[in-house]
Each structure stands twice: as structure tokens, then as C-alpha cells.
Coordinates of C-alpha atoms and ligand atoms in Angstrom, one line a residue:
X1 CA -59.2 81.5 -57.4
X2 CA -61.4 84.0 -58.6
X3 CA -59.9 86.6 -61.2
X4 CA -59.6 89.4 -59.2
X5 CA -59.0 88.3 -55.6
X6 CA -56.1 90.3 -54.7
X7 CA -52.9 88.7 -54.6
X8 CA -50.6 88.3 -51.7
X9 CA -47.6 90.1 -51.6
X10 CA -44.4 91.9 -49.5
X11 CA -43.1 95.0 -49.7
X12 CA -38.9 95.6 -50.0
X13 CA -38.3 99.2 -49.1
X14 CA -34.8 100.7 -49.2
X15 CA -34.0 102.8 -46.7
X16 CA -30.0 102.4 -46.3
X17 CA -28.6 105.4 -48.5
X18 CA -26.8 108.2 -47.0
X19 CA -28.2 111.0 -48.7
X20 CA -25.2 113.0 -49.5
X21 CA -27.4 115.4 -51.8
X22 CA -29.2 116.6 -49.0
X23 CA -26.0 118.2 -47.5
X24 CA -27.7 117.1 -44.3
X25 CA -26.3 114.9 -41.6
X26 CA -29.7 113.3 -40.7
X27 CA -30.4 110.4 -43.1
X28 CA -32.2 111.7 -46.5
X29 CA -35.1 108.9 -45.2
X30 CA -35.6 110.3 -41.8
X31 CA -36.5 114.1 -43.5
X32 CA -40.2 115.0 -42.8
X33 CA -42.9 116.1 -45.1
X34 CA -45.5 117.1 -43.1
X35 CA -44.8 115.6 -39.7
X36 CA -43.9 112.0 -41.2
X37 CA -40.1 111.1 -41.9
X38 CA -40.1 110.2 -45.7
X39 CA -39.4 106.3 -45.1
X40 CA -42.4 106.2 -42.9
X41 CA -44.8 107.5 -45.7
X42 CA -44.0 104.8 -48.0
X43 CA -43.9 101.7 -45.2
X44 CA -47.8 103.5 -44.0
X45 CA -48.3 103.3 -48.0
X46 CA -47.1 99.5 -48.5
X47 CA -49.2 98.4 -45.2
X48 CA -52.5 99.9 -46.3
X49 CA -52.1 98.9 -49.6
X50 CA -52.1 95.3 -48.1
X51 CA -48.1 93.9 -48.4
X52 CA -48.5 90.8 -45.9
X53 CA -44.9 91.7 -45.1
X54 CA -42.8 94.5 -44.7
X55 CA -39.1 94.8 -45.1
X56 CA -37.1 97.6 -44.4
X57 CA -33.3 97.7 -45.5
X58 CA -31.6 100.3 -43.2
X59 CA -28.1 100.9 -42.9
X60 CA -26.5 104.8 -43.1
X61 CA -27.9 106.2 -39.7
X62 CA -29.1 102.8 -39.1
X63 CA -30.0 103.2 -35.1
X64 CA -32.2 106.6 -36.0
X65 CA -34.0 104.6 -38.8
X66 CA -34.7 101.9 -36.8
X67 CA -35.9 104.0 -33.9
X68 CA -38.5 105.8 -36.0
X69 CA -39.7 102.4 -37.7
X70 CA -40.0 100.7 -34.6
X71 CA -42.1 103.4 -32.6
X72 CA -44.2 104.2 -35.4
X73 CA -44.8 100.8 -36.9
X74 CA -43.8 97.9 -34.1
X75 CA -43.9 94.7 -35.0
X76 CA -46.1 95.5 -38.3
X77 CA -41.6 95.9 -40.3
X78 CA -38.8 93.9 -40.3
X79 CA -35.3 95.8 -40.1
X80 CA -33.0 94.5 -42.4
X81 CA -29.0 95.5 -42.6
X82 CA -26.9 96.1 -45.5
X83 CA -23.5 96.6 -43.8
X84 CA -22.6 98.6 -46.8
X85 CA -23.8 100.5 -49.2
X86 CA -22.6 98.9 -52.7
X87 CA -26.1 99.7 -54.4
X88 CA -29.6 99.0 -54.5
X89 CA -29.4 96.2 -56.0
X90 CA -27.3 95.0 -53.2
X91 CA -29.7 96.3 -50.8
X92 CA -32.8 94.4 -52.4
X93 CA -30.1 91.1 -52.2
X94 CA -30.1 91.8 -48.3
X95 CA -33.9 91.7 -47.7
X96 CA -33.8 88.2 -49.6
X97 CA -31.2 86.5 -47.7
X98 CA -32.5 87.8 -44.1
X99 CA -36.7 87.5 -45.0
X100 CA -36.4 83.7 -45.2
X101 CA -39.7 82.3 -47.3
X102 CA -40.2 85.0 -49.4
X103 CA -42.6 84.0 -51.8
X104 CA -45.5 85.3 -54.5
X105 CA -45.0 88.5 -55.6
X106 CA -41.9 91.3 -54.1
X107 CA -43.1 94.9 -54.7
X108 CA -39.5 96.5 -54.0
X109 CA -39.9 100.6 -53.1
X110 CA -37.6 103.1 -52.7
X111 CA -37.5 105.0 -49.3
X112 CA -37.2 108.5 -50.5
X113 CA -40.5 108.8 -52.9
X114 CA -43.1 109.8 -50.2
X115 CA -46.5 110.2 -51.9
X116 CA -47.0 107.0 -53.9
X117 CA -50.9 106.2 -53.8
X118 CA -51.8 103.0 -52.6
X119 CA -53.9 101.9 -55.3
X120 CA -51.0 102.7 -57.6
X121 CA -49.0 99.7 -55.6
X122 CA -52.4 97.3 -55.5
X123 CA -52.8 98.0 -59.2
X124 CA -49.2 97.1 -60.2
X125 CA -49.1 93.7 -58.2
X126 CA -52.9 92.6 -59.3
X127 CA -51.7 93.5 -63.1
X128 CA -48.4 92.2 -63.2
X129 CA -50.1 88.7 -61.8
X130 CA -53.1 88.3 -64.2
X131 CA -50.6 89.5 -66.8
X132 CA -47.9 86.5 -65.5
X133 CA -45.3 88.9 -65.9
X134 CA -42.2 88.3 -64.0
X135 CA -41.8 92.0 -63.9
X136 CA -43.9 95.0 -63.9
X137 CA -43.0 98.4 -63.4
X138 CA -44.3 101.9 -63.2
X139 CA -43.3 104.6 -65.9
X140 CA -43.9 108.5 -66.0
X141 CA -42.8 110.9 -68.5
X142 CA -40.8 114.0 -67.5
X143 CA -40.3 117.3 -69.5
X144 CA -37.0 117.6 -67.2
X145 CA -35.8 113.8 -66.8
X146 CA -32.5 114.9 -65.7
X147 CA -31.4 112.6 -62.9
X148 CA -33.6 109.4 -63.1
X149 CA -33.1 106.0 -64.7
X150 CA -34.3 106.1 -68.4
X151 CA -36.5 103.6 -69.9
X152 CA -35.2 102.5 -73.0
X153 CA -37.7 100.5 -75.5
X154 CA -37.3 97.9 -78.4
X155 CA -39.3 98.6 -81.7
X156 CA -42.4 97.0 -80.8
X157 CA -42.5 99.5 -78.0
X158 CA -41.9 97.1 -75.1
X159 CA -39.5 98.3 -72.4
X160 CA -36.3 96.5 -72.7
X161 CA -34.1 98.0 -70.0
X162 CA -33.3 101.1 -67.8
X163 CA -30.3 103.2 -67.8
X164 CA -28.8 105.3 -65.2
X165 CA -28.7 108.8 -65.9
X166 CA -25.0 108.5 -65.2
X167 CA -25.1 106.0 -67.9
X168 CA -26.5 107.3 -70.9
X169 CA -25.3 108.0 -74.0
X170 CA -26.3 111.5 -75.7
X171 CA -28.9 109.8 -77.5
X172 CA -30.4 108.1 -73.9
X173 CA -30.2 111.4 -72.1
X174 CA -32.7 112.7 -74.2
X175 CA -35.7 109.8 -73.6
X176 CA -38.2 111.7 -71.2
X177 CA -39.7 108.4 -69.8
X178 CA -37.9 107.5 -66.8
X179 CA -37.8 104.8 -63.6
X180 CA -39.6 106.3 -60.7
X181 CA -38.8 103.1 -58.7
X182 CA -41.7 100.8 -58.4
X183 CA -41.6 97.0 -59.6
X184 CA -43.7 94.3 -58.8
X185 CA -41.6 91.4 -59.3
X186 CA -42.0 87.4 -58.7
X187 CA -40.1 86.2 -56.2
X188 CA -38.1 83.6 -57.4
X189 CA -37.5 85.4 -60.6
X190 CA -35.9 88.3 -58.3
X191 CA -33.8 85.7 -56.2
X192 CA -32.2 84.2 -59.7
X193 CA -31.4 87.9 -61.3
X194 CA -30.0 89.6 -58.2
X195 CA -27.6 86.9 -58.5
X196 CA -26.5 88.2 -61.9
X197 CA -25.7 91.6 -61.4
X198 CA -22.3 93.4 -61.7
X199 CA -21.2 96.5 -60.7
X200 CA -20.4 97.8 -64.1
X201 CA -21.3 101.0 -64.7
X202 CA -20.5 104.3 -64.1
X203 CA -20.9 104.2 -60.0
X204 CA -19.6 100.8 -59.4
X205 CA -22.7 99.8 -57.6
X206 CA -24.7 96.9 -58.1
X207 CA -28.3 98.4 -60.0
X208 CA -31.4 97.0 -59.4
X209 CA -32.7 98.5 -62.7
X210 CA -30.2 96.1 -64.4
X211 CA -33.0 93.1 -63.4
X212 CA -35.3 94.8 -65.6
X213 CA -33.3 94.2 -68.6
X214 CA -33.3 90.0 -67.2
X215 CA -36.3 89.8 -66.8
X216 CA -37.3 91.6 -70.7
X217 CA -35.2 88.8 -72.2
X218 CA -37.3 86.0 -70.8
X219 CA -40.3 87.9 -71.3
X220 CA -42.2 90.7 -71.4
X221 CA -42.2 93.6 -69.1
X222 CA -45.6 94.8 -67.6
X223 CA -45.2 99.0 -67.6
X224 CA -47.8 101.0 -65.9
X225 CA -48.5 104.4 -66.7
X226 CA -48.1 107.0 -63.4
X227 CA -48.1 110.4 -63.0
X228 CA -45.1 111.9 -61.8
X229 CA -46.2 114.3 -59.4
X230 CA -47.3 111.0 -56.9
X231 CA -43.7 109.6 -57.6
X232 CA -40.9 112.1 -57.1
X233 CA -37.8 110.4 -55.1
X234 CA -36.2 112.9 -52.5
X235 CA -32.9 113.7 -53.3
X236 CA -31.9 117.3 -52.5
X237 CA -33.5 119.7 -50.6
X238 CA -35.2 121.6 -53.7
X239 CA -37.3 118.2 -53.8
X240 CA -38.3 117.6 -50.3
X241 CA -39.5 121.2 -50.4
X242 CA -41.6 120.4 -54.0
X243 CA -42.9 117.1 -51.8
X244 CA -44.3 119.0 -49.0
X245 CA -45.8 121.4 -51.2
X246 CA -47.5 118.7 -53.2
X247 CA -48.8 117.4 -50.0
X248 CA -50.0 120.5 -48.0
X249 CA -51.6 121.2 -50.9
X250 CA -53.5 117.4 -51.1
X251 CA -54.0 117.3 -47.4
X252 CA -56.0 120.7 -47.4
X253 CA -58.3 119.7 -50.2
X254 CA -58.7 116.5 -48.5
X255 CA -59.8 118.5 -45.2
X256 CA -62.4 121.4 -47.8
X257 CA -63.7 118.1 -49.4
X258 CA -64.2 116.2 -45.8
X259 CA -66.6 119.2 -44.9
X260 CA -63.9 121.4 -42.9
X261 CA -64.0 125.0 -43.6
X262 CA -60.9 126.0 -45.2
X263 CA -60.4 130.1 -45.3
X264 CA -56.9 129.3 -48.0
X265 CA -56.5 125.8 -49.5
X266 CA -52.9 127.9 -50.3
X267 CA -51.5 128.3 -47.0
X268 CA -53.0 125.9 -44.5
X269 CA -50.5 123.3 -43.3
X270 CA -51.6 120.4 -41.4
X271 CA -49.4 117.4 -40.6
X272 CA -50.1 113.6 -41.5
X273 CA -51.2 112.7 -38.4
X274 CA -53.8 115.7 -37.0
X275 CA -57.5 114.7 -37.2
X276 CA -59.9 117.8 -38.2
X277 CA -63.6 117.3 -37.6
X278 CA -66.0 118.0 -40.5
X279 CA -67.7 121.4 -38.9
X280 CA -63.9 122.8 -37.7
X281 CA -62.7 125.7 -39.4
X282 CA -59.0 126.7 -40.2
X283 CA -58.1 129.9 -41.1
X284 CA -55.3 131.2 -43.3
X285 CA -51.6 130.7 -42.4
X286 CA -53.0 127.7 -39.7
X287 CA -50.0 124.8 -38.8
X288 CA -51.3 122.1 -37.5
X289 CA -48.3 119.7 -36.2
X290 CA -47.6 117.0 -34.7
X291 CA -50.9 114.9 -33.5
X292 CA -53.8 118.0 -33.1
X293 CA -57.3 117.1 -32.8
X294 CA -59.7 119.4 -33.8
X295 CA -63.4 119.1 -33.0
X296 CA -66.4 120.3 -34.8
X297 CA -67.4 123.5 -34.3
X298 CA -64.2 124.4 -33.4
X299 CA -62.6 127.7 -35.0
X300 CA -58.7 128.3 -35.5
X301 CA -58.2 131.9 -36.7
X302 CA -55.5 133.3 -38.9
X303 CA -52.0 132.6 -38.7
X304 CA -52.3 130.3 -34.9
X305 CA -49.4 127.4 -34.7
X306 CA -50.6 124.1 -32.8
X307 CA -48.6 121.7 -31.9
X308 CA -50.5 118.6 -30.4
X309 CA -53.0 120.6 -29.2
X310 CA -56.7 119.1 -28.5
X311 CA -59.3 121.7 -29.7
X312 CA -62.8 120.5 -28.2
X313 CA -65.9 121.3 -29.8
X314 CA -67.2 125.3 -30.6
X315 CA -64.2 126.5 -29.3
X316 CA -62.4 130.1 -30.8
X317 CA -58.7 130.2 -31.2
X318 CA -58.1 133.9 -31.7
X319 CA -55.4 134.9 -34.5
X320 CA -51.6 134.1 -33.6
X321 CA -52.2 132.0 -31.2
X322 CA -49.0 129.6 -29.9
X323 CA -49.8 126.3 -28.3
X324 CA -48.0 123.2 -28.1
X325 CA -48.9 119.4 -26.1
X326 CA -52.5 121.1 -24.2
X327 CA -55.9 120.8 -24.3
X328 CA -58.5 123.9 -24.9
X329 CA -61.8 123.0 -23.5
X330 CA -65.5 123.0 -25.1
X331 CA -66.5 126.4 -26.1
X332 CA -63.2 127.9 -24.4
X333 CA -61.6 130.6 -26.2
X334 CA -57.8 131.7 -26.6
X335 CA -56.1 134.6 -28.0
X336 CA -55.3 137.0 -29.7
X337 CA -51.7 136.6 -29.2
X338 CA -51.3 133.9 -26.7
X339 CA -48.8 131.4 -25.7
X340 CA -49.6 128.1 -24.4
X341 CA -47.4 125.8 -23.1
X342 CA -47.2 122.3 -22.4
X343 CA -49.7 120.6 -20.0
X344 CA -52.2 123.5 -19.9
X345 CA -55.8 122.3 -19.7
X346 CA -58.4 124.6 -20.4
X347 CA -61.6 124.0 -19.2
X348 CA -64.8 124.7 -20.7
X349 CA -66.1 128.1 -21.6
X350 CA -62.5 129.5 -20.1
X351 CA -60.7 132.4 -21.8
X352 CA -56.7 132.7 -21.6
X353 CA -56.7 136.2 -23.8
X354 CA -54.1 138.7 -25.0
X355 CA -50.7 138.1 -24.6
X356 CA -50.7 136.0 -21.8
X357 CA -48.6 132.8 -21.2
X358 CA -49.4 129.4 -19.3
X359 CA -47.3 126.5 -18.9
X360 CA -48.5 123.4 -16.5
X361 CA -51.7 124.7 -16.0
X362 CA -55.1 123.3 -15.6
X363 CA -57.9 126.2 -15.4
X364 CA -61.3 125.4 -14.4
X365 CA -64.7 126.2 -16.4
X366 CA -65.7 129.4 -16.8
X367 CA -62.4 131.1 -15.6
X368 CA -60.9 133.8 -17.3
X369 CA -57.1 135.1 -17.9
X370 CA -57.4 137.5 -20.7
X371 CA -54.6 140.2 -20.4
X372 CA -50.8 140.0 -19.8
X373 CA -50.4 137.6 -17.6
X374 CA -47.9 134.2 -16.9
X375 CA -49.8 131.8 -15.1
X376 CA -47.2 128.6 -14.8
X377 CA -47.7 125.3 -12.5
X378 CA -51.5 126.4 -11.4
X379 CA -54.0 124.3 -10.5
X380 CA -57.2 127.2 -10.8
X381 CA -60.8 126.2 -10.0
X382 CA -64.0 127.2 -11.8
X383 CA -65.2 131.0 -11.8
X384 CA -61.9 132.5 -11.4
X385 CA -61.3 135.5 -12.6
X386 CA -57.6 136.5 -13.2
X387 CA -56.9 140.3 -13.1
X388 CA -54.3 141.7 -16.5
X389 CA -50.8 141.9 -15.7
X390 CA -50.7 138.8 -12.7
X391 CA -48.0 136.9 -12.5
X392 CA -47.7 133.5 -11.0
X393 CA -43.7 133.5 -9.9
X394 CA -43.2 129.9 -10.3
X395 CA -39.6 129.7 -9.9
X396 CA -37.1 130.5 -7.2
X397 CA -33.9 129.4 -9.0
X398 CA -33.9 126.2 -8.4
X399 CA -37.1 124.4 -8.1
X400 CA -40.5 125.1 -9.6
X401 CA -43.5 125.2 -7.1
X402 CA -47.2 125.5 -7.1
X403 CA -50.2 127.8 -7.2
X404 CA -53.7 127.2 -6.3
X405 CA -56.7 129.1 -6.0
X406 CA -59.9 127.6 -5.6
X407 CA -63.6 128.1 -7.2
X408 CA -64.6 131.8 -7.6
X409 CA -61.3 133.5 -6.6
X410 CA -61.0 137.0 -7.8
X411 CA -57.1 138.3 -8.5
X412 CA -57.3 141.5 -9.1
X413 CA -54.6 143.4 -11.8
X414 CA -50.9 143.4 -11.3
X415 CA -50.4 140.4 -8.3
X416 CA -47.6 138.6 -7.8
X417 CA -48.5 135.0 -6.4
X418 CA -45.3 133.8 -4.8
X419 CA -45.4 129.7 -4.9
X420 CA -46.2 127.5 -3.2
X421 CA -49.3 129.5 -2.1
X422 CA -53.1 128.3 -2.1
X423 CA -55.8 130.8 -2.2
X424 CA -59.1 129.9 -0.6
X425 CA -62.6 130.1 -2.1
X426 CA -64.2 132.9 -2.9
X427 CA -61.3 134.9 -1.5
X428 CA -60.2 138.2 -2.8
X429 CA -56.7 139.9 -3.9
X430 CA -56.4 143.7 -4.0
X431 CA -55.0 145.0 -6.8
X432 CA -51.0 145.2 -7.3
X433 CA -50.7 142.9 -4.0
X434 CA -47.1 140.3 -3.4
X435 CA -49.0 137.4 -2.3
X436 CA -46.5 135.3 0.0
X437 CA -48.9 133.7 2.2
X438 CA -52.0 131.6 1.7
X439 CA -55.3 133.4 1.8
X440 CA -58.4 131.9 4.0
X441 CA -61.7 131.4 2.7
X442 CA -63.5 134.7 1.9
X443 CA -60.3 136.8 2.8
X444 CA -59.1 139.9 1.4
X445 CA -55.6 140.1 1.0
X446 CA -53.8 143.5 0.3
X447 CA -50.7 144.6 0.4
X448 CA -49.5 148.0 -0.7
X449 CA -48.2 150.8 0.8
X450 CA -51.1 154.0 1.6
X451 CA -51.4 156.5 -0.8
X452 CA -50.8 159.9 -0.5
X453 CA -52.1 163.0 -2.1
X454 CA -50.3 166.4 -1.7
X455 CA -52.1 169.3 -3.1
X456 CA -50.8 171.1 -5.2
X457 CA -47.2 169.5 -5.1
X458 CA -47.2 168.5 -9.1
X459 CA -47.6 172.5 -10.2
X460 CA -45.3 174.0 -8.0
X461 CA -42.8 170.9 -9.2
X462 CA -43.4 172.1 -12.9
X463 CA -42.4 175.8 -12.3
X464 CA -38.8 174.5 -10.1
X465 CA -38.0 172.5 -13.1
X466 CA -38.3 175.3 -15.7
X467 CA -36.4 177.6 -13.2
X468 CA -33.5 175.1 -13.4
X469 CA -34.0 174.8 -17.1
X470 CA -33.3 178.6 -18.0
X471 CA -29.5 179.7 -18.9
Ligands
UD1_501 C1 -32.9 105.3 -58.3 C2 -32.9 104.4 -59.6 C3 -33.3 105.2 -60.7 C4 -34.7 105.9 -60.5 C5 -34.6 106.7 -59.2 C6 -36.1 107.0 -58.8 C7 -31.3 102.6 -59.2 C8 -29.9 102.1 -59.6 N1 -31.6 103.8 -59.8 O1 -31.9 106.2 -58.5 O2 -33.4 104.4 -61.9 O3 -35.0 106.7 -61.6 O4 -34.2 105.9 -58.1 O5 -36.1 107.8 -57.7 O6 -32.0 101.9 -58.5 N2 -30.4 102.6 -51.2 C9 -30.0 101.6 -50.3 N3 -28.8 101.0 -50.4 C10 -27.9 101.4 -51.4 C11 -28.3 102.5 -52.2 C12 -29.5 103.0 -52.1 O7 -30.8 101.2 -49.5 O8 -26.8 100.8 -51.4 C13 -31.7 103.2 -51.0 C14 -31.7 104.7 -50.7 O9 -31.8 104.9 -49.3 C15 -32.9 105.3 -51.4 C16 -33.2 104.3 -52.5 O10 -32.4 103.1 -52.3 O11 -34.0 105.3 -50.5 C17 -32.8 104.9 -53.9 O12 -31.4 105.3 -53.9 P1 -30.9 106.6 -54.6 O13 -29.4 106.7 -54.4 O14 -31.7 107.7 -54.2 O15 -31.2 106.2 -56.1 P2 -31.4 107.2 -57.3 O16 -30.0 107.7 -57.7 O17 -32.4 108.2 -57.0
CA502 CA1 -33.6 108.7 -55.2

């Protein structure tokens, strides 16, 4: 084998805690940073680092864990149980009773540390194998250490074991290098010292860490250097908050770097799994959640909040714009101020304009609603121009029902559309009309009562009102 042909390898990731720090009743592993629950960052990380397998130990919140792992990742993780939680040591014992042949190297993770680089994981299994190391580990060095496993170190320098914060003695408590919960360890080493462990300490838990001090005395222990902001565990909610930071932060460099325009590398927020095209640009105070797409040429002004929202190429999304699971067409343009909801489809070149609403909607090229209006369960051709103020009345209280107007249809301001009602091509709607039939082909339909005008009625009004007015 040739010195640097990567070696083959699993991934252990444990998932099972409760989470009681996060005074939360989801499990700690199922928070999100940036659209992604925090056990689903690291099993992404362990698979495109190349782990040939992927175990998962769940347990508290077990059925919501799985759920997550199983839609996101399929077949690609294997669910382990620990029926209870006596430590992590305990739950690492788990995953090697149920995984069967485990064999080569184990890289165990922890579920809560959510941005751990990839090549961090391939560099600590290809160096702890050309090294022959039963164990290798990562270390980082804290000014504030408070709360993590401390790595304690023999004279020559080589680490010798971890102790729990818990733990410590005064003179422990003050080492600054801690555990950030990484270890590339040979498998049948890993069988043999799980074996060992006791629950003597402070929590009466079995420790993983406690292998790291097995595995010193037979030889020594591979240490990595890492830097601490890719390894902070999630434990309260003062960390997941520092996590998502870190990551907002990453992800909108990424996107500036990539060649999208970026107006504030401060305050744009785009989740995991939203594709930008090189050519977009974001403004300040964008969120991009869920799964957006956003094409090139595309432009998303200040402050706008998209929710899996397909932005086709050259289009303009106007500031504070509110969209969730809809499409805005080539060249189309939306806002200021408006609110789409799910299933609209905007065609190309079509405008949906100041505070206006659609829900269910598909609107054809070209066609325009730009002021005050709620268009809900339409199905709107091309070249139709909706007037400000129309409303489509969708619901009667009990069921929803359906609007159509076809190619070139001109609504004038203030209609109500009644559903179901179709209007024909090229037909026309008078202003402030209560549309309750359908309109043929070419049609005008009006409805309003005649308007009167009586001279000089509003003058002589006036001077009876003052009349009244005086003591
Ligand atoms: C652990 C390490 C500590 C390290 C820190 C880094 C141990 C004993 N301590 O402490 O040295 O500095 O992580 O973040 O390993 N879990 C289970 N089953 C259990 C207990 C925990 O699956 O019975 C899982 C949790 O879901 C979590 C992970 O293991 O994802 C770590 O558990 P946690 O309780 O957060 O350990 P720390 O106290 O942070
Ligand atoms: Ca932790």
C-alpha cells in the first residue's frame, strides 16, 4: 500500500444525550444551526470526509432523532440504541456490540460539535495510522477551559490522560488544553478498553476519555493540534447561538468568495442547504432558509426572508419581501413589501408589487399585481394586468375555490372576484365591480350603482353644520 492511500475507516457519533443544559425539551442534537439539526452536521461531516460506515447512537428523543437521520441521510447511517444513558463511554460500547465487523480504524464524534472540518477528521485517521498509534486525538487550547475534559501530560510532554472538568483537582482546573471530542482509535484496541471502564468518578458514568489514559500506557498517544472555534460542543444555548454565528459568518464568505455579491458579510444568513449562483446578489439583513435557489443575475434587496423559494435568473426581489415554498420567474420582480405564500408561481417578467399577498397562485408572463391586492387559488394567464386594491375572495367558510382569468385580462382597481369564477380573454372589469359570475370573451363587466352629482349640495351642507355647531 502506498504511504498515503487513505485509510478505511467508520465513524461512531453520539447522539443519545438529553441535553438538560439547553432547558429545552427537543433533544440538544436535533437544535439547528443554520437550517441543519446539529447531529446532522457532523454525520454530513463524517460521510464526506470518507467514514465507509456510519453509526449513530440515539437514545433520549430517540423516534425524533431517528426521523431526521433517516430522511436526511437513508440508508447512508445506522441507528444504534443505548437504552440508557450511563455515559459516553457506554454509548461508544453500544455501537460495538450492534455494528458487527467493525474493523481498521473507529473515528468516535460527539453529536453536539457542529462545525468540525472534514480534513480535520481525514488528517487525524491518515496520522494516527502512519503513526501506528492505537489512539490519536485532537487538542485545542482555551483561555476559558471551564467545562471541557482537560488534557493532562507526562514530563516528556506526551498526553497521558483526560480529566473531567467535574473531576479536577485545583491544580487540573487550571490546564487550558482541553478534549474537544475527536479520537481516531483502532478498533480492537477500543473493543478491549471499553471493556475496562468504571463509573468512578464524579457523575457515575462510564467516560470515554478514561480509554485515553489505556491506551497512553501501552503507547503513545497521537494529539493533533485544532483550533477551537471549528470544535465547540453545544451545550447551552449561549453556545448554539456562538455556533451559528461562527457559521453565518463562514457561510457568507464562502458565498463573497464563490463570486456572489454580498452587500454585509455581517448580517446575511443563509441556511446549509440554499444554493446561490455566482452573479446573484444578497443584500443586507437577507435569510435565506430552508432549500432556496438563487440564480445568477438574480437580485435579493435588503432585509427580504425566503423560505424555499426558487429565484430564476435577473430577477429583483424588492426590500422586505416575505416568501416561503414558490417560485419567482426569470426577470420577474417582487416587492417592496410583499407576501408570498406557498405554491405561488411567478412567471417571467411578472411583477407582484407593494403590499400585496398571493397564496396558491400561478401568474403568467408578463402579468402584473403591483398594489394592495390578495390574489389566493388563481390560475392567471399572460398579459394580465391586475388593478390595486383587487381581492380574490377565495373562501366561503368552509371550502376554498378557484379563480381564473385568462391571457390579457384587465381587472381594474378595487374588484372583488367571488370564486369559483373564470374570466375570459381579453375581457374587461370596471373598476370597484363584485364579480359573481363568469365574464365571456371580450366582455365588460360592471357593477356599481350610477353616480350622482347635486350642485351645490356640499356648500349648503357646510353652512347647516356650523348652524348646529353654535351655542
Ligand atoms: C464530553 C467529554 C469532554 C469533552 C467534551 C467536548 C466525556 C466523558 N467527556 O463532555 O471530555 O471536553 O465532551 O465537547 O466524554 N452521549 C450519549 N450517551 C450518553 C452520554 C452522552 O450518546 O450516555 C452523547 C451526547 O448526546 C453528546 C455527546 O455524547 O452528543 C457528549 O456528551 P456531553 O454530555 O455533551 O459531554 P460533555 O460533558 O460535553
Ligand atoms: Ca458536550
Amino acid at each position: 500500500m502506498p504511504p498515503h492511500s487513505p485509510a478505511t475507516w467508520s465513524a461512531i457519533i453520539l447522539a443519545a444525550g438529553e441535553g438538560t443544559r439547553m432547558k429545552s425539551s427537543r433533544p440538544k442534537v436535533l437544535h439547528e444551526i443554520a437550517g441543519r439539526a446539529l447531529v446532522s452536521w457532523v454525520v454530513q461531516t463524517a460521510l464526506d470526509a470518507g467514514a465507509a460506515r456510519c453509526l449513530v447512537v440515539v437514545g433520549h428523543g430517540r423516534d425524533d432523532v431517528e426521523r431526521e437521520l433517516v430522511s436526511r441521510f437513508g440508508e447512508r447511517v445506522e441507528l444504534v440504541l443505548q437504552p440508557e444513558r450511563r455515559g459516553t463511554g457506554d454509548a461508544v460500547r453500544c455501537a460495538i456490540e450492534a455494528g458487527g465487523s467493525l474493523e481498521g480504524r473507529l473515528l468516535v464524534l460527539y453529536g453536539d460539535c457542529p462545525l468540525i472540518p472534514r480534513q480535520l477528521l481525514r488528517d487525524l485517521v491518515d496520522r494516527s495510522e502512519q503513526a501506528g498509534a492505537d489512539l490519536g486525538l485532537v487538542t485545542a487550547t482555551l483561555t476559558e477551559p471551564s467545562g471541557y475534559g482537560r488534557m493532562v501530560r507526562n514530563g516528556e510532554g506526551h498526553v497521558q490522560r483526560i480529566v473531567e472538568h467535574r473531576d479536577c483537582s485545583a491544580d487540573e482546573r487550571a490546564i487550558l488544553e482541553v478534549n474537544p471530542g475527536l479520537y481516531a482509535v483502532r478498533a480492537d484496541f477500543l473493543r478491549a478498553a471499553i471493556a475496562q471502564l468504571t463509573p468512578v468518578n464524579a457523575q457515575g458514568q462510564l467516560y470515554l476519555t478514561d480509554i485515553v489514559e489505556l491506551a497512553a500506557k501501552r503507547g503513545e498517544v497521537l494529539d493533533l493540534e485544532g483550533d477551537m472555534a471549528d470544535l465547540t460542543g453545544v451545550n447551552d444555548q449561549r453556545d448554539l447561538a456562538v455556533a451559528a454565528s461562527t457559521r453565518r459568518r463562514r457561510m457568507a464568505e464562502e458565498l463573497a468568495r464563490s463570486g456572489v455579491g454580498v452587500a454585509d458579510l455581517a448580517t446575511l444568513y443563509v441556511d446549509a442547504d440554499c444554493k446561490v449562483e455566482p452573479g446573484a446578489m444578497l443584500g443586507a439583513n437577507v435569510h435565506l432558509r430552508g432549500q432556496c435557489v438563487v440564480r445568477a443575475g438574480a437580485h435579493i434587496d435588503v432585509g427580504c426572508v425566503l423560505t424555499n423559494v426558487v429565484v430564476e435568473k435577473d430577477a429583483m426581489v424588492l426590500p422586505y419581501t416575505v416568501a416561503a415554498d414558490s417560485t419567482i420567474g426569470e426577470g420577474a420582480q417582487v416587492g417592496p413589501f410583499s407576501h408570498l405564500r406557498p405554491q405561488t408561481e411567478l412567471g417571467p417578467r411578472s411583477k407582484v408589487g407593494n403590499f400585496s399577498e398571493t397564496k396558491k397562485t400561478t401568474l403568467g408572463a408578463g402579468s402584473k399585481v403591483n398594489h394592495l391586492s390578495y390574489v389566493g387559488d388563481g390560475i392567471i394567464g399572460e398579459g394580465v394586468n391586475i388593478g390595486a386594491g383587487t381581492i380574490f375572495c377565495n373562501y366561503d367558510g368552509e371550502q376554498k375555490h378557484r379563480t381564473v382569468l385568462e391571457d390579457g385580462v384587465f381587472i381594474g382597481s378595487n374588484t372583488q372576484l367571488i370564486a369559483p369564477v373564470t374570466i375570459k380573454k381579453g375581457a374587461y372589469v370596471a373598476s370597484g365591480t363584485t364579480v359573481t359570475r363568469d365574464v365571456p370573451e371580450d366582455a365588460l363587466a360592471i357593477s356599481r350603482s350610477k353616480q350622482e352629482n347635486k350642485d351645490g349640495y356640499a356648500a349648503r351642507l357646510r353652512a347647516r353644520l356650523r348652524r348646529k355647531k353654535k351655542p
